[in-house]
PDB file of C-alpha atoms and ligand atoms in Angstrom:
ATOM      1  CA  MET A   1       1.991 -31.332  -8.132  1.00  0.00           C
ATOM      2  CA  PHE A   2      -1.748 -29.755  -8.307  1.00  0.00           C
ATOM      3  CA  GLU A   3      -3.636 -27.475  -9.902  1.00  0.00           C
ATOM      4  CA  ASP A   4      -3.306 -23.642  -9.220  1.00  0.00           C
ATOM      5  CA  ASN A   5      -4.610 -21.978 -12.257  1.00  0.00           C
ATOM      6  CA  TYR A   6      -5.559 -18.375 -12.997  1.00  0.00           C
ATOM      7  CA  ARG A   7      -9.171 -18.975 -10.473  1.00  0.00           C
ATOM      8  CA  GLN A   8      -7.968 -19.673  -7.490  1.00  0.00           C
ATOM      9  CA  ARG A   9      -5.180 -17.877  -7.552  1.00  0.00           C
ATOM     10  CA  GLY A  10      -7.418 -14.811  -8.544  1.00  0.00           C
ATOM     11  CA  LEU A  11     -10.154 -16.384  -6.079  1.00  0.00           C
ATOM     12  CA  ARG A  12      -6.663 -15.490  -3.268  1.00  0.00           C
ATOM     13  CA  ASN A  13      -5.637 -12.441  -4.112  1.00  0.00           C
ATOM     14  CA  LYS A  14      -9.414 -11.583  -3.080  1.00  0.00           C
ATOM     15  CA  LEU A  15      -9.372 -12.965   0.381  1.00  0.00           C
ATOM     16  CA  VAL A  16      -6.319 -11.363   1.135  1.00  0.00           C
ATOM     17  CA  LYS A  17      -7.707  -7.978   0.238  1.00  0.00           C
ATOM     18  CA  LYS A  18     -10.849  -9.038   2.449  1.00  0.00           C
ATOM     19  CA  LEU A  19      -8.565 -10.163   5.435  1.00  0.00           C
ATOM     20  CA  ALA A  20      -6.466  -6.498   4.911  1.00  0.00           C
ATOM     21  CA  LEU A  21     -10.547  -4.527   4.838  1.00  0.00           C
ATOM     22  CA  LYS A  22     -11.439  -7.184   7.928  1.00  0.00           C
ATOM     23  CA  GLY A  23      -7.955  -5.130   9.318  1.00  0.00           C
ATOM     24  CA  ILE A  24      -4.886  -8.178   9.330  1.00  0.00           C
ATOM     25  CA  LYS A  25      -2.198  -5.237   9.368  1.00  0.00           C
ATOM     26  CA  ASP A  26       0.723  -7.931   8.443  1.00  0.00           C
ATOM     27  CA  GLU A  27       2.496  -7.667   5.215  1.00  0.00           C
ATOM     28  CA  ALA A  28       4.276 -10.674   5.171  1.00  0.00           C
ATOM     29  CA  VAL A  29       1.072 -12.604   6.423  1.00  0.00           C
ATOM     30  CA  LEU A  30      -1.636 -11.426   4.082  1.00  0.00           C
ATOM     31  CA  ALA A  31       1.900 -12.809   1.487  1.00  0.00           C
ATOM     32  CA  ALA A  32       1.752 -16.106   3.093  1.00  0.00           C
ATOM     33  CA  ILE A  33      -2.629 -16.175   3.175  1.00  0.00           C
ATOM     34  CA  GLY A  34      -1.973 -15.136  -0.517  1.00  0.00           C
ATOM     35  CA  THR A  35       1.004 -17.613  -1.159  1.00  0.00           C
ATOM     36  CA  VAL A  36      -0.829 -21.494  -0.166  1.00  0.00           C
ATOM     37  CA  PRO A  37      -2.984 -22.225  -2.434  1.00  0.00           C
ATOM     38  CA  ARG A  38      -5.831 -23.841  -0.137  1.00  0.00           C
ATOM     39  CA  HIS A  39      -8.366 -25.172  -2.379  1.00  0.00           C
ATOM     40  CA  VAL A  40      -6.443 -28.302  -2.591  1.00  0.00           C
ATOM     41  CA  PHE A  41      -7.436 -28.692   1.020  1.00  0.00           C
ATOM     42  CA  PHE A  42     -11.270 -29.477   0.019  1.00  0.00           C
ATOM     43  CA  GLU A  43     -12.601 -31.751  -1.620  1.00  0.00           C
ATOM     44  CA  ASN A  44     -14.347 -31.404  -5.633  1.00  0.00           C
ATOM     45  CA  ALA A  45     -18.020 -30.798  -3.923  1.00  0.00           C
ATOM     46  CA  LEU A  46     -16.298 -28.225  -1.624  1.00  0.00           C
ATOM     47  CA  LEU A  47     -13.973 -26.955  -4.376  1.00  0.00           C
ATOM     48  CA  GLU A  48     -16.363 -23.744  -4.435  1.00  0.00           C
ATOM     49  CA  HIS A  49     -15.443 -22.611  -1.037  1.00  0.00           C
ATOM     50  CA  ALA A  50     -12.020 -23.196  -0.296  1.00  0.00           C
ATOM     51  CA  TYR A  51     -11.387 -19.269  -0.850  1.00  0.00           C
ATOM     52  CA  GLU A  52     -14.748 -17.660   1.345  1.00  0.00           C
ATOM     53  CA  ASP A  53     -13.714 -16.347   4.844  1.00  0.00           C
ATOM     54  CA  LYS A  54     -15.076 -19.410   6.505  1.00  0.00           C
ATOM     55  CA  ALA A  55     -13.962 -22.902   8.744  1.00  0.00           C
ATOM     56  CA  PHE A  56     -15.203 -25.598   6.939  1.00  0.00           C
ATOM     57  CA  PRO A  57     -15.279 -29.873   7.957  1.00  0.00           C
ATOM     58  CA  ILE A  58     -12.120 -31.879   7.426  1.00  0.00           C
ATOM     59  CA  GLY A  59     -13.681 -35.294   8.977  1.00  0.00           C
ATOM     60  CA  GLU A  60     -13.634 -36.437  12.843  1.00  0.00           C
ATOM     61  CA  GLY A  61     -15.484 -33.728  13.762  1.00  0.00           C
ATOM     62  CA  GLN A  62     -12.454 -31.243  13.213  1.00  0.00           C
ATOM     63  CA  THR A  63     -11.732 -28.319  11.301  1.00  0.00           C
ATOM     64  CA  ILE A  64     -10.809 -26.521   8.738  1.00  0.00           C
ATOM     65  CA  SER A  65      -9.330 -23.089  10.413  1.00  0.00           C
ATOM     66  CA  GLN A  66     -11.674 -19.753   9.443  1.00  0.00           C
ATOM     67  CA  PRO A  67      -8.722 -18.218   7.411  1.00  0.00           C
ATOM     68  CA  TYR A  68      -9.703 -14.809   9.343  1.00  0.00           C
ATOM     69  CA  THR A  69      -8.789 -17.214  12.348  1.00  0.00           C
ATOM     70  CA  VAL A  70      -5.451 -18.199  10.617  1.00  0.00           C
ATOM     71  CA  ALA A  71      -4.132 -13.882   9.733  1.00  0.00           C
ATOM     72  CA  PHE A  72      -5.051 -13.213  13.570  1.00  0.00           C
ATOM     73  CA  GLN A  73      -3.135 -15.970  14.950  1.00  0.00           C
ATOM     74  CA  SER A  74       0.322 -15.863  12.617  1.00  0.00           C
ATOM     75  CA  GLU A  75      -0.461 -12.077  12.905  1.00  0.00           C
ATOM     76  CA  LYS A  76      -0.673 -12.243  16.266  1.00  0.00           C
ATOM     77  CA  LEU A  77       2.484 -14.469  16.711  1.00  0.00           C
ATOM     78  CA  GLU A  78       5.101 -11.582  14.608  1.00  0.00           C
ATOM     79  CA  ILE A  79       7.209 -14.481  12.850  1.00  0.00           C
ATOM     80  CA  LYS A  80       9.575 -14.601  12.291  1.00  0.00           C
ATOM     81  CA  PRO A  81      11.734 -16.283   9.482  1.00  0.00           C
ATOM     82  CA  GLY A  82      13.797 -19.441  10.707  1.00  0.00           C
ATOM     83  CA  ASP A  83      11.460 -19.080  14.531  1.00  0.00           C
ATOM     84  CA  LYS A  84      11.325 -21.941  15.726  1.00  0.00           C
ATOM     85  CA  VAL A  85       7.026 -22.471  16.248  1.00  0.00           C
ATOM     86  CA  LEU A  86       5.238 -25.483  17.712  1.00  0.00           C
ATOM     87  CA  GLU A  87       1.582 -25.657  16.601  1.00  0.00           C
ATOM     88  CA  ILE A  88      -0.585 -27.336  18.778  1.00  0.00           C
ATOM     89  CA  GLY A  89      -3.079 -29.912  16.312  1.00  0.00           C
ATOM     90  CA  THR A  90      -2.328 -29.631  12.934  1.00  0.00           C
ATOM     91  CA  GLY A  91      -5.794 -30.700  11.713  1.00  0.00           C
ATOM     92  CA  SER A  92      -5.996 -30.535   8.004  1.00  0.00           C
ATOM     93  CA  GLY A  93      -2.446 -28.805   8.341  1.00  0.00           C
ATOM     94  CA  TYR A  94      -3.035 -25.023   6.123  1.00  0.00           C
ATOM     95  CA  GLN A  95      -1.918 -23.274   9.998  1.00  0.00           C
ATOM     96  CA  ALA A  96       1.300 -25.504   9.466  1.00  0.00           C
ATOM     97  CA  CYS A  97       1.685 -23.995   5.817  1.00  0.00           C
ATOM     98  CA  VAL A  98       1.315 -20.300   5.827  1.00  0.00           C
ATOM     99  CA  LEU A  99       3.899 -20.698   9.367  1.00  0.00           C
ATOM    100  CA  LEU A 100       5.913 -21.783   6.315  1.00  0.00           C
ATOM    101  CA  ALA A 101       5.392 -19.245   4.309  1.00  0.00           C
ATOM    102  CA  LEU A 102       6.364 -17.215   7.068  1.00  0.00           C
ATOM    103  CA  GLY A 103       9.490 -18.632   6.727  1.00  0.00           C
ATOM    104  CA  ALA A 104       8.618 -20.477  10.336  1.00  0.00           C
ATOM    105  CA  LYS A 105      10.807 -23.737  10.785  1.00  0.00           C
ATOM    106  CA  VAL A 106       7.649 -26.128  12.202  1.00  0.00           C
ATOM    107  CA  TYR A 107       6.867 -28.198  14.879  1.00  0.00           C
ATOM    108  CA  THR A 108       3.166 -29.538  14.885  1.00  0.00           C
ATOM    109  CA  ILE A 109       1.157 -32.202  17.262  1.00  0.00           C
ATOM    110  CA  GLU A 110      -2.047 -32.981  16.274  1.00  0.00           C
ATOM    111  CA  TYR A 111      -4.106 -36.170  19.045  1.00  0.00           C
ATOM    112  CA  LYS A 112      -6.655 -37.269  16.496  1.00  0.00           C
ATOM    113  CA  ARG A 113      -4.152 -40.109  14.445  1.00  0.00           C
ATOM    114  CA  LYS A 114      -6.313 -40.432  11.292  1.00  0.00           C
ATOM    115  CA  LEU A 115      -5.393 -36.436  10.800  1.00  0.00           C
ATOM    116  CA  TYR A 116      -2.381 -37.079  11.463  1.00  0.00           C
ATOM    117  CA  GLU A 117      -1.699 -39.284   9.120  1.00  0.00           C
ATOM    118  CA  THR A 118      -4.148 -37.648   6.545  1.00  0.00           C
ATOM    119  CA  ALA A 119      -1.821 -33.794   6.897  1.00  0.00           C
ATOM    120  CA  MET A 120       1.367 -35.950   6.889  1.00  0.00           C
ATOM    121  CA  GLU A 121       1.015 -38.516   3.626  1.00  0.00           C
ATOM    122  CA  PHE A 122      -0.273 -34.921   2.246  1.00  0.00           C
ATOM    123  CA  LEU A 123       1.949 -31.725   2.782  1.00  0.00           C
ATOM    124  CA  PRO A 124       4.792 -33.225   1.614  1.00  0.00           C
ATOM    125  CA  ARG A 125       3.322 -33.394  -1.545  1.00  0.00           C
ATOM    126  CA  ILE A 126       2.549 -30.594  -2.033  1.00  0.00           C
ATOM    127  CA  GLY A 127       5.592 -29.026  -0.828  1.00  0.00           C
ATOM    128  CA  TYR A 128       5.183 -28.259   2.633  1.00  0.00           C
ATOM    129  CA  LYS A 129       7.852 -29.707   4.876  1.00  0.00           C
ATOM    130  CA  PRO A 130       6.939 -29.236   8.650  1.00  0.00           C
ATOM    131  CA  TYR A 131       7.763 -32.081  11.763  1.00  0.00           C
ATOM    132  CA  PHE A 132       4.756 -34.343  12.285  1.00  0.00           C
ATOM    133  CA  PHE A 133       3.804 -35.009  15.897  1.00  0.00           C
ATOM    134  CA  PHE A 134       1.170 -37.413  17.650  1.00  0.00           C
ATOM    135  CA  GLY A 135      -0.227 -36.673  21.163  1.00  0.00           C
ATOM    136  CA  ASP A 136      -0.862 -34.630  23.438  1.00  0.00           C
ATOM    137  CA  GLY A 137      -0.207 -31.055  22.827  1.00  0.00           C
ATOM    138  CA  SER A 138      -1.265 -29.954  25.372  1.00  0.00           C
ATOM    139  CA  LYS A 139       1.277 -30.737  27.222  1.00  0.00           C
ATOM    140  CA  GLY A 140       3.470 -28.994  24.459  1.00  0.00           C
ATOM    141  CA  LEU A 141       6.555 -31.141  22.678  1.00  0.00           C
ATOM    142  CA  PRO A 142       9.024 -31.413  25.744  1.00  0.00           C
ATOM    143  CA  ALA A 143      11.408 -32.972  23.177  1.00  0.00           C
ATOM    144  CA  LYS A 144      11.725 -29.789  21.159  1.00  0.00           C
ATOM    145  CA  ALA A 145      11.860 -27.771  23.318  1.00  0.00           C
ATOM    146  CA  PRO A 146      11.736 -24.536  24.556  1.00  0.00           C
ATOM    147  CA  PHE A 147       9.670 -22.919  21.270  1.00  0.00           C
ATOM    148  CA  ASP A 148      10.142 -18.782  19.856  1.00  0.00           C
ATOM    149  CA  LYS A 149       6.723 -19.682  19.576  1.00  0.00           C
ATOM    150  CA  ILE A 150       3.869 -21.601  19.798  1.00  0.00           C
ATOM    151  CA  ILE A 151       0.668 -21.793  18.672  1.00  0.00           C
ATOM    152  CA  VAL A 152      -2.589 -23.248  19.626  1.00  0.00           C
ATOM    153  CA  THR A 153      -5.472 -24.172  17.189  1.00  0.00           C
ATOM    154  CA  ALA A 154      -8.022 -25.635  19.439  1.00  0.00           C
ATOM    155  CA  GLY A 155      -9.847 -23.818  22.452  1.00  0.00           C
ATOM    156  CA  ALA A 156      -8.260 -24.673  26.249  1.00  0.00           C
ATOM    157  CA  PRO A 157     -10.426 -23.968  29.260  1.00  0.00           C
ATOM    158  CA  VAL A 158      -7.127 -22.626  30.842  1.00  0.00           C
ATOM    159  CA  VAL A 159      -3.507 -22.042  29.987  1.00  0.00           C
ATOM    160  CA  PRO A 160      -1.386 -24.141  29.731  1.00  0.00           C
ATOM    161  CA  THR A 161       1.334 -24.102  32.695  1.00  0.00           C
ATOM    162  CA  ALA A 162       3.490 -26.404  30.394  1.00  0.00           C
ATOM    163  CA  LEU A 163       3.063 -24.042  26.781  1.00  0.00           C
ATOM    164  CA  THR A 164       4.337 -21.494  28.609  1.00  0.00           C
ATOM    165  CA  ASP A 165       7.839 -23.523  30.268  1.00  0.00           C
ATOM    166  CA  GLN A 166       7.765 -24.204  26.581  1.00  0.00           C
ATOM    167  CA  LEU A 167       8.362 -20.934  26.172  1.00  0.00           C
ATOM    168  CA  LYS A 168      11.619 -19.352  25.410  1.00  0.00           C
ATOM    169  CA  GLU A 169      12.823 -16.124  26.622  1.00  0.00           C
ATOM    170  CA  ASP A 170      11.190 -12.929  24.759  1.00  0.00           C
ATOM    171  CA  GLY A 171       8.919 -16.703  23.574  1.00  0.00           C
ATOM    172  CA  ILE A 172       5.014 -15.159  22.491  1.00  0.00           C
ATOM    173  CA  LEU A 173       1.892 -18.023  23.215  1.00  0.00           C
ATOM    174  CA  VAL A 174      -1.182 -17.197  20.786  1.00  0.00           C
ATOM    175  CA  ILE A 175      -3.993 -19.853  22.674  1.00  0.00           C
ATOM    176  CA  PRO A 176      -8.074 -19.262  22.393  1.00  0.00           C
ATOM    177  CA  VAL A 177      -9.064 -19.844  26.316  1.00  0.00           C
ATOM    178  CA  GLY A 178     -12.592 -19.749  27.710  1.00  0.00           C
ATOM    179  CA  ASP A 179     -15.692 -21.765  27.870  1.00  0.00           C
ATOM    180  CA  LYS A 180     -16.312 -25.132  24.839  1.00  0.00           C
ATOM    181  CA  GLU A 181     -18.939 -22.521  22.782  1.00  0.00           C
ATOM    182  CA  LYS A 182     -16.499 -19.546  22.750  1.00  0.00           C
ATOM    183  CA  GLN A 183     -13.184 -18.453  23.199  1.00  0.00           C
ATOM    184  CA  VAL A 184     -11.053 -15.122  23.607  1.00  0.00           C
ATOM    185  CA  MET A 185      -8.028 -15.235  22.664  1.00  0.00           C
ATOM    186  CA  LEU A 186      -5.139 -14.562  23.973  1.00  0.00           C
ATOM    187  CA  ARG A 187      -1.127 -13.565  23.952  1.00  0.00           C
ATOM    188  CA  ILE A 188       0.962 -14.895  26.426  1.00  0.00           C
ATOM    189  CA  ARG A 189       4.945 -13.306  25.998  1.00  0.00           C
ATOM    190  CA  LYS A 190       7.511 -14.726  28.181  1.00  0.00           C
ATOM    191  CA  LYS A 191       9.770 -11.131  29.592  1.00  0.00           C
ATOM    192  CA  GLY A 192      12.076 -11.478  31.820  1.00  0.00           C
ATOM    193  CA  GLY A 193      10.729 -14.699  33.201  1.00  0.00           C
ATOM    194  CA  LYS A 194       7.177 -13.253  33.880  1.00  0.00           C
ATOM    195  CA  LEU A 195       4.476 -13.517  31.870  1.00  0.00           C
ATOM    196  CA  LEU A 196       2.637 -10.716  29.458  1.00  0.00           C
ATOM    197  CA  LYS A 197      -0.316 -11.294  29.142  1.00  0.00           C
ATOM    198  CA  GLU A 198      -3.030  -9.734  26.396  1.00  0.00           C
ATOM    199  CA  GLU A 199      -6.442  -9.991  24.855  1.00  0.00           C
ATOM    200  CA  PHE A 200      -8.003  -9.648  22.221  1.00  0.00           C
ATOM    201  CA  ASP A 201     -11.474 -10.655  20.417  1.00  0.00           C
ATOM    202  CA  TYR A 202     -13.525 -13.950  20.664  1.00  0.00           C
ATOM    203  CA  PHE A 203     -13.138 -16.748  18.315  1.00  0.00           C
ATOM    204  CA  ALA A 204     -15.072 -20.108  18.676  1.00  0.00           C
ATOM    205  CA  PHE A 205     -12.358 -23.267  18.535  1.00  0.00           C
ATOM    206  CA  VAL A 206     -13.454 -26.939  18.506  1.00  0.00           C
ATOM    207  CA  PRO A 207     -12.207 -27.758  22.401  1.00  0.00           C
ATOM    208  CA  LEU A 208      -8.546 -27.761  23.382  1.00  0.00           C
ATOM    209  CA  LEU A 209      -8.559 -31.783  24.723  1.00  0.00           C
ATOM    210  CA  GLY A 210      -6.179 -33.693  26.543  1.00  0.00           C
ATOM    211  CA  GLU A 211      -5.080 -33.373  29.908  1.00  0.00           C
ATOM    212  CA  GLN A 212      -4.546 -30.197  30.232  1.00  0.00           C
ATOM    213  CA  GLY A 213      -7.446 -29.560  28.074  1.00  0.00           C
ATOM    214  CA  TRP A 214     -10.766 -30.644  28.253  1.00  0.00           C
ATOM    215  CA  LYS A 215     -11.433 -33.892  29.339  1.00  0.00           C
ATOM    216  CA  SER A 216     -13.498 -34.703  26.990  1.00  0.00           C
TER     217      SER A 216
HETATM  218  N1  SAM B 301      -5.126 -25.032  13.177  1.00  0.00           N
HETATM  219  C1  SAM B 301      -5.248 -26.788  11.919  1.00  0.00           C
HETATM  220  C2  SAM B 301      -6.166 -26.555  10.129  1.00  0.00           C
HETATM  221  O1  SAM B 301      -4.957 -24.821   9.750  1.00  0.00           O
HETATM  222  O2  SAM B 301      -6.853 -26.829   9.779  1.00  0.00           O
HETATM  223  C3  SAM B 301      -7.171 -26.394  12.501  1.00  0.00           C
HETATM  224  C4  SAM B 301      -6.980 -26.908  13.565  1.00  0.00           C
HETATM  225  S1  SAM B 301      -9.022 -27.913  13.938  1.00  0.00           S
HETATM  226  C5  SAM B 301      -9.526 -25.979  14.345  1.00  0.00           C
HETATM  227  C6  SAM B 301      -8.499 -28.139  16.044  1.00  0.00           C
HETATM  228  C7  SAM B 301      -7.366 -29.164  16.563  1.00  0.00           C
HETATM  229  O3  SAM B 301      -6.573 -29.533  17.531  1.00  0.00           O
HETATM  230  C8  SAM B 301      -8.105 -30.783  16.019  1.00  0.00           C
HETATM  231  O4  SAM B 301      -7.553 -31.760  14.516  1.00  0.00           O
HETATM  232  C9  SAM B 301      -7.554 -31.300  17.599  1.00  0.00           C
HETATM  233  O5  SAM B 301      -8.026 -32.836  16.637  1.00  0.00           O
HETATM  234  C10 SAM B 301      -6.343 -31.072  17.555  1.00  0.00           C
HETATM  235  N2  SAM B 301      -6.237 -30.701  18.950  1.00  0.00           N
HETATM  236  C11 SAM B 301      -7.842 -31.202  20.044  1.00  0.00           C
HETATM  237  N3  SAM B 301      -6.690 -31.218  20.918  1.00  0.00           N
HETATM  238  C12 SAM B 301      -5.625 -32.221  20.708  1.00  0.00           C
HETATM  239  C13 SAM B 301      -4.494 -31.279  21.359  1.00  0.00           C
HETATM  240  N4  SAM B 301      -5.014 -31.806  22.993  1.00  0.00           N
HETATM  241  N5  SAM B 301      -3.364 -32.064  20.787  1.00  0.00           N
HETATM  242  C14 SAM B 301      -3.092 -32.078  19.640  1.00  0.00           C
HETATM  243  N6  SAM B 301      -4.309 -31.771  19.180  1.00  0.00           N
HETATM  244  C15 SAM B 301      -5.149 -30.913  19.679  1.00  0.00           C
END
């Protein structure tokens, strides 16, 4: 299927230790990062960078998120096996693989056709099978709503109401919100029909485009 040799497993274990030192505590998240082969998302020329804690270009002006960011958002989602999760911004598909490794049922939507097609073809080949959608995820995925958890992997100007509307009671939305340069990570929990908001660290994501995102 793909090569996952002693060296790659070793580098992955080192990355997991680094993420733990940086403050990721959820053992299930660390274990998931420890199982998903990040090197298979990299071209040969960039292979040596696959287990650095950095974002990398994946074409179409987009990036595979930094492992710390993937771990941080995954931890904040409090995934339980069987959770129905919507991911907005499939990108490379790496985050979707981590969510699947956590036992979630994953619906992932991408705005750029080429990235959608590449991920839809590639992920099943390496053994990961989310449900793929092409379109504007700033509107959520009403046809498959409601969701236990929603994760947005692009920076939004505001919290799209479509997303909070598509959360189940007790559901969690994790979304970076801010300007185009930096965004604060928000966790929004739906409790008794109310939305409870928590703020975490600042991150720098590519912009969320679309109707409830940035217009350009
Ligand atoms: N989760 C990805 C991964 O693991 O590689 C990283 C995603 S990248 C930082 C952000 C992605 O969001 C890009 O692929 C971009 O095309 C996508 N995106 C931006 N606006 C979107 C929208 N309205 N709907 C769906 N995807 C969107």
